[in-house]
Short mmCIF file of C-alpha atoms in Angstrom, two decimals:
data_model
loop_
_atom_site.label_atom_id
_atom_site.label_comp_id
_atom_site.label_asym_id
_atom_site.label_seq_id
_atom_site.Cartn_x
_atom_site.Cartn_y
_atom_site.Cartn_z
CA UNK A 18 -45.46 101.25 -56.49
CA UNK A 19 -47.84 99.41 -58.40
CA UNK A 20 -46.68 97.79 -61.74
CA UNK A 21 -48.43 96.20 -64.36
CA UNK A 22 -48.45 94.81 -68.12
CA UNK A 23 -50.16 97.07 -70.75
CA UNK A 24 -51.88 95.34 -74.06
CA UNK A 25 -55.65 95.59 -74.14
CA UNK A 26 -55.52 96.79 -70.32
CA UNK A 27 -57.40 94.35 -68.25
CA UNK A 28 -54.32 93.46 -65.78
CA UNK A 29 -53.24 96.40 -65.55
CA UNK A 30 -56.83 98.34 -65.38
CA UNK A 31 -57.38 95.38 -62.65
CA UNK A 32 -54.37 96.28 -60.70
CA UNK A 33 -54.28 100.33 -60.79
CA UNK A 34 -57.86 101.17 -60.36
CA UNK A 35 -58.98 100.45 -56.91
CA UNK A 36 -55.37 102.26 -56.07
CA UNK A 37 -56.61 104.75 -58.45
CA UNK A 38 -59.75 105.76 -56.66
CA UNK A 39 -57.79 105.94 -53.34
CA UNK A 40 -55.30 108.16 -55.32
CA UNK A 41 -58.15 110.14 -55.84
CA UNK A 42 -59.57 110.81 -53.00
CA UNK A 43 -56.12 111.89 -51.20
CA UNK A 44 -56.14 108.42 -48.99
CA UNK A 45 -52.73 107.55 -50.58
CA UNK A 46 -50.32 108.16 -53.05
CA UNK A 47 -48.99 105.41 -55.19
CA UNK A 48 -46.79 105.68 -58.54
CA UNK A 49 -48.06 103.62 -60.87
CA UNK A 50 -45.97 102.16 -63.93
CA UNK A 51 -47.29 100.69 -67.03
CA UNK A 52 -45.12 98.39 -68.89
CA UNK A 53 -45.19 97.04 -72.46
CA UNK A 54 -43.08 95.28 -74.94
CA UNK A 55 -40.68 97.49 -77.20
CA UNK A 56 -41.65 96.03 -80.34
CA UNK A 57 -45.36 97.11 -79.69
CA UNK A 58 -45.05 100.60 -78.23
CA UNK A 59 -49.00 102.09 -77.58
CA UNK A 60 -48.82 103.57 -74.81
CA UNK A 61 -45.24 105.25 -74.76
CA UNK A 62 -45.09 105.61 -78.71
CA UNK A 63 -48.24 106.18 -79.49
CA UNK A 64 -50.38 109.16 -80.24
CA UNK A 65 -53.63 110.09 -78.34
CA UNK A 66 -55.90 110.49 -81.06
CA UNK A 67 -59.64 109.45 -82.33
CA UNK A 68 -59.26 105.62 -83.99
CA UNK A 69 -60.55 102.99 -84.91
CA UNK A 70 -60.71 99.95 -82.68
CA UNK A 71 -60.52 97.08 -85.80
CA UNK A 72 -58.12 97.15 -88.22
CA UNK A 73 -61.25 97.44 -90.58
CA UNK A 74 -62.53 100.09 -89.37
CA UNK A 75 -65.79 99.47 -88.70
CA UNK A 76 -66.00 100.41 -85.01
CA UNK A 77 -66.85 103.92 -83.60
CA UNK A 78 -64.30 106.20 -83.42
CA UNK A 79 -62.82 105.98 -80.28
CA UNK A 80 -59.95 108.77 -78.16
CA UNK A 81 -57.07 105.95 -76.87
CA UNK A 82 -53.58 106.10 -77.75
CA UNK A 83 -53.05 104.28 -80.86
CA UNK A 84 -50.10 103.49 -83.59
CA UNK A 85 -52.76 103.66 -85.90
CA UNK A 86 -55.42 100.99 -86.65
CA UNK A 87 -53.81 99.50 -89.60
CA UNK A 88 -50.89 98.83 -88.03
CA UNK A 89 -49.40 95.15 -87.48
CA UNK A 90 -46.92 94.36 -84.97
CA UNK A 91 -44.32 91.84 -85.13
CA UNK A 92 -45.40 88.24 -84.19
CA UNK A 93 -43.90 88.57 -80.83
CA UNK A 94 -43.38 86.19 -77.28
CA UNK A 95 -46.54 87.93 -75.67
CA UNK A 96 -49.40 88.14 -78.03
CA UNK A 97 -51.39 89.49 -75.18
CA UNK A 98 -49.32 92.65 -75.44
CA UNK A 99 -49.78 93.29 -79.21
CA UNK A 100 -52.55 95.29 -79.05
CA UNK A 101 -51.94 98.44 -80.80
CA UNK A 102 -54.30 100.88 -78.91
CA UNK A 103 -54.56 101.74 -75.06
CA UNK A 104 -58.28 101.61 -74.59
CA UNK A 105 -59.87 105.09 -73.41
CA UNK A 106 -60.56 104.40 -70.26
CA UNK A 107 -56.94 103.85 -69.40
CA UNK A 108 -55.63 106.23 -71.98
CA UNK A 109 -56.18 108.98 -69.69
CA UNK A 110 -53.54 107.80 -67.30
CA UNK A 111 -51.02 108.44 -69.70
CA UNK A 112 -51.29 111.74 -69.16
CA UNK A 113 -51.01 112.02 -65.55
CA UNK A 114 -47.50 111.43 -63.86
CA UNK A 115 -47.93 107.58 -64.18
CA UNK A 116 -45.74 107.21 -67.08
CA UNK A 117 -44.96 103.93 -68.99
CA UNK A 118 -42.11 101.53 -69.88
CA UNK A 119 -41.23 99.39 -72.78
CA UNK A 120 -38.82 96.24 -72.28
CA UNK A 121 -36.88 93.95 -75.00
CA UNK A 122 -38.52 90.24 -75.06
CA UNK A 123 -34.90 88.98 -73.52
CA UNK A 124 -35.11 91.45 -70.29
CA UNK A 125 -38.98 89.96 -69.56
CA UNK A 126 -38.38 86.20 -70.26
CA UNK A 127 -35.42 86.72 -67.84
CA UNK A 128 -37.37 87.61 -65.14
CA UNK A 129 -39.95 84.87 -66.20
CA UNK A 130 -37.39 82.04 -66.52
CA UNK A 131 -36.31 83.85 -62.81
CA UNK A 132 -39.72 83.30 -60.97
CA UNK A 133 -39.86 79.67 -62.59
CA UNK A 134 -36.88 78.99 -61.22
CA UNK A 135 -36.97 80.19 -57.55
CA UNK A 136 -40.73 80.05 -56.91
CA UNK A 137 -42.11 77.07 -59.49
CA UNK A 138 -44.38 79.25 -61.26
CA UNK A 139 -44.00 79.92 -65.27
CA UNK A 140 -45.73 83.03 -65.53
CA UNK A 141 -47.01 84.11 -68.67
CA UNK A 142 -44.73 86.56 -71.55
CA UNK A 143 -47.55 88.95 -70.71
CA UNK A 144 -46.83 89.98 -66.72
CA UNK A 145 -43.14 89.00 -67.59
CA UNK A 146 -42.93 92.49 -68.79
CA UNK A 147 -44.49 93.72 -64.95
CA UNK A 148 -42.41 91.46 -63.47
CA UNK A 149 -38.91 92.83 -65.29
CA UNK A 150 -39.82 96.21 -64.14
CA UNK A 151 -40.25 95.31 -60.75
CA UNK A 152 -37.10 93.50 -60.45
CA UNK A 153 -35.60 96.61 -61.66
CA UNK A 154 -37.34 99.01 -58.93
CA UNK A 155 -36.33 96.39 -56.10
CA UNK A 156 -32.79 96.44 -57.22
CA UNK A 157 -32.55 99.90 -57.66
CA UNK A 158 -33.94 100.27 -54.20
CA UNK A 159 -31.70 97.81 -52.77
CA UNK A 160 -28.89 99.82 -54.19
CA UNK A 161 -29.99 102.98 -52.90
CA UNK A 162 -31.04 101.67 -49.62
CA UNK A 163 -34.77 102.77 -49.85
CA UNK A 164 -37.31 100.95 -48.70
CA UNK A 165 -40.67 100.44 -51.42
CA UNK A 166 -43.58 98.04 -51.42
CA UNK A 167 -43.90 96.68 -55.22
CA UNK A 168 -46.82 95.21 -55.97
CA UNK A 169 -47.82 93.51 -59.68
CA UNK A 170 -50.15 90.94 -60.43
CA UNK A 171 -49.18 87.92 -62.21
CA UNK A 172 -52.05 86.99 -64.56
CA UNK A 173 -51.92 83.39 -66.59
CA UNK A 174 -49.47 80.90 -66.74
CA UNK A 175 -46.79 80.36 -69.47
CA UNK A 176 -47.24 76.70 -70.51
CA UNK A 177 -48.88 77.40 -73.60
CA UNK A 178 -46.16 80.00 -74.36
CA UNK A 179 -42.99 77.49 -73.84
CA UNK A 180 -42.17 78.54 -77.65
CA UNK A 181 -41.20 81.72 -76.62
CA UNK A 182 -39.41 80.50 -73.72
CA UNK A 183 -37.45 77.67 -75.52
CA UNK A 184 -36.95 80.69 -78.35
CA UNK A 185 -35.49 82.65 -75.47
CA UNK A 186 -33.28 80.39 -74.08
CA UNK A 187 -32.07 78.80 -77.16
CA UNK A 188 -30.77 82.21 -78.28
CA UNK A 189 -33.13 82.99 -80.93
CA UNK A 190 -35.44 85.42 -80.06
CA UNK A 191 -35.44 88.52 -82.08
CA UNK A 192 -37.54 91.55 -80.45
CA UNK A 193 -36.18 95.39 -81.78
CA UNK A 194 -38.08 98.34 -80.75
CA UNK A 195 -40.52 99.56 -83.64
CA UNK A 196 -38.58 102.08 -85.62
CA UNK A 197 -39.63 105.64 -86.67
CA UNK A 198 -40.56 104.55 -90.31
CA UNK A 199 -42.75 101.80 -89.25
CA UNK A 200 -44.69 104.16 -86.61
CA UNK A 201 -45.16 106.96 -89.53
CA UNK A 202 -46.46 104.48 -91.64
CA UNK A 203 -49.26 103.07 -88.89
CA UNK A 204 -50.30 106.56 -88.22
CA UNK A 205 -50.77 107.65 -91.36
CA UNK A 206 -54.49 105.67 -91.08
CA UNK A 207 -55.59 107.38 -88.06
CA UNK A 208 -58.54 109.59 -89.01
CA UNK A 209 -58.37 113.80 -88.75
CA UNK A 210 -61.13 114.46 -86.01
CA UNK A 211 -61.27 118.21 -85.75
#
């Protein structure tokens, strides 16, 4: 199982595609999980439609799966993972039987705080979100007794992010899931392409 953070795509793009191309060609057979923050849902919220990649519109359209260019997240822990459009070349995943995850800022800093603490290594908000989800496989599997390899990559450390850490474990960190109105509103701006 290969798991990685989603925001513009590069770690997880990084990860899955050399996997991918082995996928491909039959040599193996991996599941591959694409994780990103609840509050800035792209990938399993979004809508696979023509955008924009700016919020002024001024790129080419573009197919990815998109809340809608004009829409603005929530300052939130992982900046990294605000992006509010899968890129195309990974948008196409999405489709296949890959799937994706979204996870609350407390579940992900959890598992950060977790790796600093038994391996010395503050990873990040970004691959906090990769790293949540594969704690979760590799207790699920110890529960059920079967055996996985879980692989993620941890990309950049978290000492510029120790705001969102000391938010965390202070108690103060706020991060809801996007609701319906706020999604309507985003997509409203994303062109008709017949």
């Amino acid at each position: 199982m290969l798991v990685g953070c989603t925001g513009g795509g590069s770690n997880f793009g990084g990860l899955a595609f050399p996997f991918l191309r082995e996928k491909l060609a039959g040599k193996m057979d991996p599941v591959i999980r694409a994780v990103e923050p609840a509050s800035c849902p792209s990938l399993t919220r979004g809508v696979y439609a023509y955008d924009f990649g700016d919020t002024a519109g001024m790129t080419p359209l573009m197919k990815m799966h998109t809340l809608g260019h004009d829409f603005i997240p929530d300052p939130i822990h992982a900046g990294g993972c605000a992006t509010t459009a899968w890129p195309a070349h990974l948008a196409h995943l999405r489709a296949g039987p890959h799937g994706g995850r979204r996870h609350p800022a407390d579940r992900v800093l959890r598992g950060g705080h977790a790796v600093r603490a038994h391996r010395g290594i503050l990873p990040a908000p970004e691959p906090t979100h990769a790293i949540a989800a594969a704690v979760r496989e590799a207790l699920a599997c110890k529960e059920s007794g079967e055996e996985k390899v879980i692989l993620t990559a941890l990309c950049g450390h978290g000492h510029f992010d120790l705001a969102a850490y000391d938010s965390y474990l202070s108690g103060r960190m706020v991060d809801e899931e996007v609701s319906d109105e706020r999604l309507a509103e985003g997509l409203v701006t994303v062109p008709s392409v017949g």
